[in-house]
mmCIF file of C-alpha atoms in Angstrom:
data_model
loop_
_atom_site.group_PDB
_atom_site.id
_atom_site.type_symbol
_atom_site.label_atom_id
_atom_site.label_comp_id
_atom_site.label_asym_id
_atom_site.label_seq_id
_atom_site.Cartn_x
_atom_site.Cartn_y
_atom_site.Cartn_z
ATOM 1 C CA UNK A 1 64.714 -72.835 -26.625
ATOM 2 C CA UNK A 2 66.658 -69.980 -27.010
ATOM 3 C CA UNK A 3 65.375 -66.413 -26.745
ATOM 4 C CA UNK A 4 65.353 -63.460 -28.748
ATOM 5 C CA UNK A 5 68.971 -62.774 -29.908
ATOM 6 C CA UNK A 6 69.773 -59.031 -30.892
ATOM 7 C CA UNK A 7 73.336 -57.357 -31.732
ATOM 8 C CA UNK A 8 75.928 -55.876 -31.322
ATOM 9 C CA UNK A 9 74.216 -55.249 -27.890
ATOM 10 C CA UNK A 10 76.095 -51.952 -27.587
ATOM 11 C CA UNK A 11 77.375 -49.297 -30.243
ATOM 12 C CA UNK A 12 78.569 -45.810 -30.124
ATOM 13 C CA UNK A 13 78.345 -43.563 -33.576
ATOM 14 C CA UNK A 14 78.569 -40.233 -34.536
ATOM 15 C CA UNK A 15 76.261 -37.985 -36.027
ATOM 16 C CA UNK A 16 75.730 -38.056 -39.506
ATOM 17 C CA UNK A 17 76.807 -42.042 -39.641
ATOM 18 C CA UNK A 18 74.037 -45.100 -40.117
ATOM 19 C CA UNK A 19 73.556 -48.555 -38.287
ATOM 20 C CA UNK A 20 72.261 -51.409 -38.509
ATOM 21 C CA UNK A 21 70.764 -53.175 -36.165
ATOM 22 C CA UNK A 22 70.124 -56.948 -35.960
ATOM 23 C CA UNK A 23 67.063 -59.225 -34.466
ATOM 24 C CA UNK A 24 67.037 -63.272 -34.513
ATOM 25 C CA UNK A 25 63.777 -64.090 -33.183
ATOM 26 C CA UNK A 26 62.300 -67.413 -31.434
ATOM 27 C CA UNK A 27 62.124 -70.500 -33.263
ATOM 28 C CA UNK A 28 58.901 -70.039 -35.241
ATOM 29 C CA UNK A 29 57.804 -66.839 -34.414
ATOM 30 C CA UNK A 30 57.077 -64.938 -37.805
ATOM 31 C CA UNK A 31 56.191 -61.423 -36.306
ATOM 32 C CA UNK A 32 59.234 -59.440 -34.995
ATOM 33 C CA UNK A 33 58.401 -55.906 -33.746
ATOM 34 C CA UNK A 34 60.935 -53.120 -32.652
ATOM 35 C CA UNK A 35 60.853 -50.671 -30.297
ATOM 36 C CA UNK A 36 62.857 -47.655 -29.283
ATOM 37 C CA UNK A 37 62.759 -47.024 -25.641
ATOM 38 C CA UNK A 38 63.984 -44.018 -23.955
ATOM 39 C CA UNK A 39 63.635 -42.275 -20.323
ATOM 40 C CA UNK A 40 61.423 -39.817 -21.202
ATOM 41 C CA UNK A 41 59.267 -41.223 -23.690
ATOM 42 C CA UNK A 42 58.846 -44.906 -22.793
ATOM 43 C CA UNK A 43 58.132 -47.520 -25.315
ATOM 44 C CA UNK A 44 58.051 -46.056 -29.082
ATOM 45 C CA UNK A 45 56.712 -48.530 -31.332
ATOM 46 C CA UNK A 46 58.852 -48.409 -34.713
ATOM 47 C CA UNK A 47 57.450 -50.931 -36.636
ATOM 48 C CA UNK A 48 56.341 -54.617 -37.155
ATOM 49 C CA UNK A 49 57.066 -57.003 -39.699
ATOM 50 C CA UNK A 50 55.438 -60.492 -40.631
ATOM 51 C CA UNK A 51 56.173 -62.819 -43.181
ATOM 52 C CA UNK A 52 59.002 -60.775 -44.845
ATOM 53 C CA UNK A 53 56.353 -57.504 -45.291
ATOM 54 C CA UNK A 54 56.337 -54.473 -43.166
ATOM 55 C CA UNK A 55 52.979 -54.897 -41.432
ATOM 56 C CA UNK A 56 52.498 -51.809 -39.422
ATOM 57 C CA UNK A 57 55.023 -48.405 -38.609
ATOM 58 C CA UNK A 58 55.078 -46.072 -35.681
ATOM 59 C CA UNK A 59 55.383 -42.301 -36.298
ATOM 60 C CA UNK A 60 59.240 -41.903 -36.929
ATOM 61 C CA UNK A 61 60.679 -40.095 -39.721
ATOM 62 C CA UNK A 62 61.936 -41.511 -43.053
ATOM 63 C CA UNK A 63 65.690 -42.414 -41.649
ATOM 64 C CA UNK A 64 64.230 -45.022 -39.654
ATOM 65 C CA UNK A 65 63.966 -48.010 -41.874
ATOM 66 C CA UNK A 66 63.853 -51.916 -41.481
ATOM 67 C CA UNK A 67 63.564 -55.582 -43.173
ATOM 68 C CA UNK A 68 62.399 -58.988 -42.714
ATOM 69 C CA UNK A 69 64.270 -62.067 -43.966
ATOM 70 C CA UNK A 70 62.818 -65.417 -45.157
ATOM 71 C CA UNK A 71 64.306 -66.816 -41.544
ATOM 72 C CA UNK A 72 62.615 -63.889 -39.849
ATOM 73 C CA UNK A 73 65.586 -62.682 -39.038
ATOM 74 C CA UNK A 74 64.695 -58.602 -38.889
ATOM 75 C CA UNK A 75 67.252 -55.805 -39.312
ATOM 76 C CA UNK A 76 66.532 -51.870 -38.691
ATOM 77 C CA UNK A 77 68.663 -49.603 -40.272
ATOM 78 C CA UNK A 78 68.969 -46.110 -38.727
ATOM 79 C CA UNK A 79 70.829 -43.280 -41.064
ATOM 80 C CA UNK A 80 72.313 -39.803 -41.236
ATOM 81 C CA UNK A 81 72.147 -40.428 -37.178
ATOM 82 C CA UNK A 82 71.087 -37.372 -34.719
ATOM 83 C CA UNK A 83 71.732 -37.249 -31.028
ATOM 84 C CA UNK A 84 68.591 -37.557 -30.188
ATOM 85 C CA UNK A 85 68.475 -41.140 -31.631
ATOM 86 C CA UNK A 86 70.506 -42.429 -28.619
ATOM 87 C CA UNK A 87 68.128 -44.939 -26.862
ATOM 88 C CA UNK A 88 67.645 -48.395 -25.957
ATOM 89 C CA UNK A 89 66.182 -50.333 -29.476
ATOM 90 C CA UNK A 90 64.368 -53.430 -28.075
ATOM 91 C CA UNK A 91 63.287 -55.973 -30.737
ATOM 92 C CA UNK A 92 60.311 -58.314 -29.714
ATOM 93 C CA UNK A 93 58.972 -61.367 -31.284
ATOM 94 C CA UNK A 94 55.956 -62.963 -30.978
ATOM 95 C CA UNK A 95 53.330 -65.737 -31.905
ATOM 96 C CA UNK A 96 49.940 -64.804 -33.950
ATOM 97 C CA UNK A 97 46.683 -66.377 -34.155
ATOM 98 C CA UNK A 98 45.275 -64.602 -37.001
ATOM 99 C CA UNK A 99 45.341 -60.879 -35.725
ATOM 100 C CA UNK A 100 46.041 -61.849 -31.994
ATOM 101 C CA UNK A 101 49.408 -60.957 -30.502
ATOM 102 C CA UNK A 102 50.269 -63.689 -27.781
ATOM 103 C CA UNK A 103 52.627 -61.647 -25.954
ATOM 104 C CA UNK A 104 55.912 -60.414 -26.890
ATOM 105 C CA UNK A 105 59.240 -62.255 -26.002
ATOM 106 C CA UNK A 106 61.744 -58.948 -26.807
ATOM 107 C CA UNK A 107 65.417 -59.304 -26.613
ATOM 108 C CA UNK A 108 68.164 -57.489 -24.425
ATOM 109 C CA UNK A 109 68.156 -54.391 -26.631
ATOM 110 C CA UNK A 110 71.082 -52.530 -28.522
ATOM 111 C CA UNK A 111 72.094 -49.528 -26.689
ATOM 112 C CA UNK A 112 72.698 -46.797 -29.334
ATOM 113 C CA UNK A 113 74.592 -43.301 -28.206
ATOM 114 C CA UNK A 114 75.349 -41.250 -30.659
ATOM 115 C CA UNK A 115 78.176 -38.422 -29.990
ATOM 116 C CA UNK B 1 46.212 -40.307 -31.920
ATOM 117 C CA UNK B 2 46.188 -43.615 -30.181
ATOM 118 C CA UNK B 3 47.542 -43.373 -26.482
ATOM 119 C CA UNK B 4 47.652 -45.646 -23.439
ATOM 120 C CA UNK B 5 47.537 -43.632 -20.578
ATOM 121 C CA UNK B 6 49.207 -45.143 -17.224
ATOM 122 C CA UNK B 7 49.585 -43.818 -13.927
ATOM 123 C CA UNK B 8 50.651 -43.613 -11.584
ATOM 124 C CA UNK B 9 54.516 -42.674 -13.081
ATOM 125 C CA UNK B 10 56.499 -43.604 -9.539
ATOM 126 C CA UNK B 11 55.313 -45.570 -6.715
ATOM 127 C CA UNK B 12 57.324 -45.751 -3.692
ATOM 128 C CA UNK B 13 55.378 -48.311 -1.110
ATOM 129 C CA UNK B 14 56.796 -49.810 2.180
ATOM 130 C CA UNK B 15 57.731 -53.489 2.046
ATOM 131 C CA UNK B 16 54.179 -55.455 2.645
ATOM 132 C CA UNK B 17 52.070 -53.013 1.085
ATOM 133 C CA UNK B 18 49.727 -52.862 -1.912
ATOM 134 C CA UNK B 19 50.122 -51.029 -4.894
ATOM 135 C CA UNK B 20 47.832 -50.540 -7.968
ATOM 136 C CA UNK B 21 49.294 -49.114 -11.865
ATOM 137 C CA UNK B 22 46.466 -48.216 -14.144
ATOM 138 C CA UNK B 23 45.984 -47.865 -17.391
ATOM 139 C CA UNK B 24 44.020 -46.007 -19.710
ATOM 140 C CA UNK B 25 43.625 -46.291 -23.467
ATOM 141 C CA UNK B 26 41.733 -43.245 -25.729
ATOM 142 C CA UNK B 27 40.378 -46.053 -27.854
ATOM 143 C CA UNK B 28 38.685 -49.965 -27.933
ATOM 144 C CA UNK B 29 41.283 -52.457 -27.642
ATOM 145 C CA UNK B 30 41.327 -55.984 -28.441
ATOM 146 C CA UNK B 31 43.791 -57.103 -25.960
ATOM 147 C CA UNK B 32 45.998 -56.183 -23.355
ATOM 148 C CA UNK B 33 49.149 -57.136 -22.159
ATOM 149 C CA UNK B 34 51.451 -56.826 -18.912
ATOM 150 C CA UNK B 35 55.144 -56.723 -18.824
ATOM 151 C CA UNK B 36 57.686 -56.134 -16.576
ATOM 152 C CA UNK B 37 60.620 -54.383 -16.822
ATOM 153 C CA UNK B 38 63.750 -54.397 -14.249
ATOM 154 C CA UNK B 39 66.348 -52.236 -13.356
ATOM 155 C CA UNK B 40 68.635 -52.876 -16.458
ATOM 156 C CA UNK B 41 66.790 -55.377 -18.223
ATOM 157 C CA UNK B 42 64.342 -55.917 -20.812
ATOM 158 C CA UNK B 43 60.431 -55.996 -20.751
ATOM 159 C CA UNK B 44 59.459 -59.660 -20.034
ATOM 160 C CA UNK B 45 55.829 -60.369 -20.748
ATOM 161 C CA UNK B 46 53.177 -61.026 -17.916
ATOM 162 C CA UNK B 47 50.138 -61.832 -19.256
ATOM 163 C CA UNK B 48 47.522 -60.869 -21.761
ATOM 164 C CA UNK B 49 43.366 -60.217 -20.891
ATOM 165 C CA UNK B 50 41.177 -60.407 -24.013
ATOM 166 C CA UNK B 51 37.661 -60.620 -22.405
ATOM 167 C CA UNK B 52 35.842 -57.619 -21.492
ATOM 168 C CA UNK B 53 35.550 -57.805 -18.290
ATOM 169 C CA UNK B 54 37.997 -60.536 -17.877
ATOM 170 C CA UNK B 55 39.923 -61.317 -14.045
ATOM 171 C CA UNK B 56 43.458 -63.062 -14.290
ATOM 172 C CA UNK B 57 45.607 -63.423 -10.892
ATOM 173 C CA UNK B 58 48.992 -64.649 -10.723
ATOM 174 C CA UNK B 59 49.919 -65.389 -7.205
ATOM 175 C CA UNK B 60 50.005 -61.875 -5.278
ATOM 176 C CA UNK B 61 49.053 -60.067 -8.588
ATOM 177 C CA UNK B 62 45.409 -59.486 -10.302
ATOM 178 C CA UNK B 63 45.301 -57.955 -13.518
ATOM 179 C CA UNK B 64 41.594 -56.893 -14.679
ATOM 180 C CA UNK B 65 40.228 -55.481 -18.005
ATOM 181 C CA UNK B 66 37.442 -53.278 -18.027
ATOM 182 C CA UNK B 67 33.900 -53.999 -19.195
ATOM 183 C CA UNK B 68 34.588 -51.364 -22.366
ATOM 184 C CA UNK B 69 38.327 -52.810 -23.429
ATOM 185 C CA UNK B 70 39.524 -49.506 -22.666
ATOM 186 C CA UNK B 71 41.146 -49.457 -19.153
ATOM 187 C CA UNK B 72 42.978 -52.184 -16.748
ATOM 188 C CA UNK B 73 44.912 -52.844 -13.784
ATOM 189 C CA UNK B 74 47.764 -54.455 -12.188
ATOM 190 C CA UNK B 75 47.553 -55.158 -8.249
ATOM 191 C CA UNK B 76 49.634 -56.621 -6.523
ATOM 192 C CA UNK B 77 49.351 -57.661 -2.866
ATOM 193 C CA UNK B 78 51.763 -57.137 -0.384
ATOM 194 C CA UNK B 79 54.709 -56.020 -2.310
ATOM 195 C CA UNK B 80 58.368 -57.928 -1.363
ATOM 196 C CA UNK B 81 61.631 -56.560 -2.737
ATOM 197 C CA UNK B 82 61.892 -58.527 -5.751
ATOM 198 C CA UNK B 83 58.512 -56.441 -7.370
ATOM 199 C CA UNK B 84 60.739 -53.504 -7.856
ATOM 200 C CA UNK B 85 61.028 -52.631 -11.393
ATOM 201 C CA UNK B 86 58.907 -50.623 -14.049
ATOM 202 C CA UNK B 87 55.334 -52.463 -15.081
ATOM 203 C CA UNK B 88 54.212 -51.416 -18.415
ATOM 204 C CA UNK B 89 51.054 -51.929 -20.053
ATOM 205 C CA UNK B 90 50.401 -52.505 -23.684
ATOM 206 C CA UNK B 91 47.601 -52.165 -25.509
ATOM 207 C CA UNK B 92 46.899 -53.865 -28.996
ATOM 208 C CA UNK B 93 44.835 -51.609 -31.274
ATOM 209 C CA UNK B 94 42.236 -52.633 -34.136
ATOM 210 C CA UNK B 95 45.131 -51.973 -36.212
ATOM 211 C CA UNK B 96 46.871 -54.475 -34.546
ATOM 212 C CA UNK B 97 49.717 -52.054 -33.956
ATOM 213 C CA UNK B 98 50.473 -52.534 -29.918
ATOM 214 C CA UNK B 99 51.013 -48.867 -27.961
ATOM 215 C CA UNK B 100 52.878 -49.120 -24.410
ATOM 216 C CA UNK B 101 52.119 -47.007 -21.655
ATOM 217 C CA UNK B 102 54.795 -45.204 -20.362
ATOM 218 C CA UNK B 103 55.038 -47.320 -17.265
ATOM 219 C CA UNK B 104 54.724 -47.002 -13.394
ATOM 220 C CA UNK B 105 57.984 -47.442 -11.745
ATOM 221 C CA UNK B 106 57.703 -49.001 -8.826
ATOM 222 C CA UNK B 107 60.208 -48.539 -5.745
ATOM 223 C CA UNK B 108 59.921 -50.483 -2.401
ATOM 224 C CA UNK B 109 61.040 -49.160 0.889
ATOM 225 C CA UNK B 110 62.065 -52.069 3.087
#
């Protein structure tokens, strides 16, 4: 079956512009989580969505936003972009048994830089 | 704040030898999960210990949980070449929300 499909899988902005990023998840899976992942900090959880509803959100500010379609489908929207938002933005989806994560299957990433 | 704790950051072993990541979480989880990262590429999922106490080996690697939820391991038994990459461990919270560790990176010396 095919995996988790995010794009574009790289993009180079400038400050001060927004993107939108894009996350197709597996067949079925209804939770889609993203994750921005840089050298120095690791793995930042961003936030999760289920169902269409923003489940759960990480500790980044306002600019970082995100949706879930009826398909699943999840897009994050990043705007008025700083340099420090350059970073690898991994989306992951995954399989539920009422509040039990079976593992995540995340995609390639988008690699963000920002000039 | 929740935080997963893992150490070590960088592990360089010889070819053949063992090496051990641990990790460490500030509060009770209700699972954790193993991934693996390579040079390059994305996180690709291990395997997940719910039990307290639980034992889970995958050919040359044992992952344990601790009796309290609150700390595991990754060991893997003489290391070949194709180990190297970065092993990250990721806890699920009662809030459900899943914190990573920042990752041991491991490098093999052949």
């Amino acid at each position: 079956k095919a995996g988790v499909t995010q794009t574009p899988r790289y993009l180079i902005k400038t400050r001060g512009q927004q993107v939108t990023l894009s996350c197709s998840p597996i067949s079925g899976h209804r939770s889609v989580s993203w994750y921005q992942q840089t050298p120095g900090q690791g793995l930042q959880f961003l936030f999760e969505y289920f169902s269409e509803t923003q489940r759960n959100k990480g500790n980044f500010p306002g600019r970082f936003s995100g949706r879930q379609f009826s398909n699943s489908r999840s897009e994050m929207n990043v705007s008025t972009l700083e340099l420090g938002d350059s970073a690898l933005y991994l989306c992951a989806s995954s399989l539920e048994t009422g509040r039990l994560t079976h593992g995540y299957t995340f995609g390639s990433g988008t690699r963000l830089t920002v000039v | 704040g929740q935080q997963v704790m893992q150490i070590p950051q960088y592990q360089h072993v010889q070819e053949g030898e063992d090496f051990t990541t641990y990790c460490n979480s500030s509060t009770t989880l209700s699972n954790i999960q193993w991934y693996k990262q390579r040079p390059g590429g994305h996180p690709v999922f291990l395997i997940q210990l719910v039990k307290s106490g639980e034992v889970k080996k995958q050919k040359r690697l044992t992952f344990q949980f601790g009796e309290a939820k609150k700390n595991s391991s990754l060991h893997i038994t003489a290391t070949q070449t194709t180990d190297v990459g970065t092993y990250f461990c990721a806890g699920q919270q009662r809030d459900d929300k899943i914190i990573f560790g920042k990752g041991t990176r491991l490098h093999i010396l052949p």
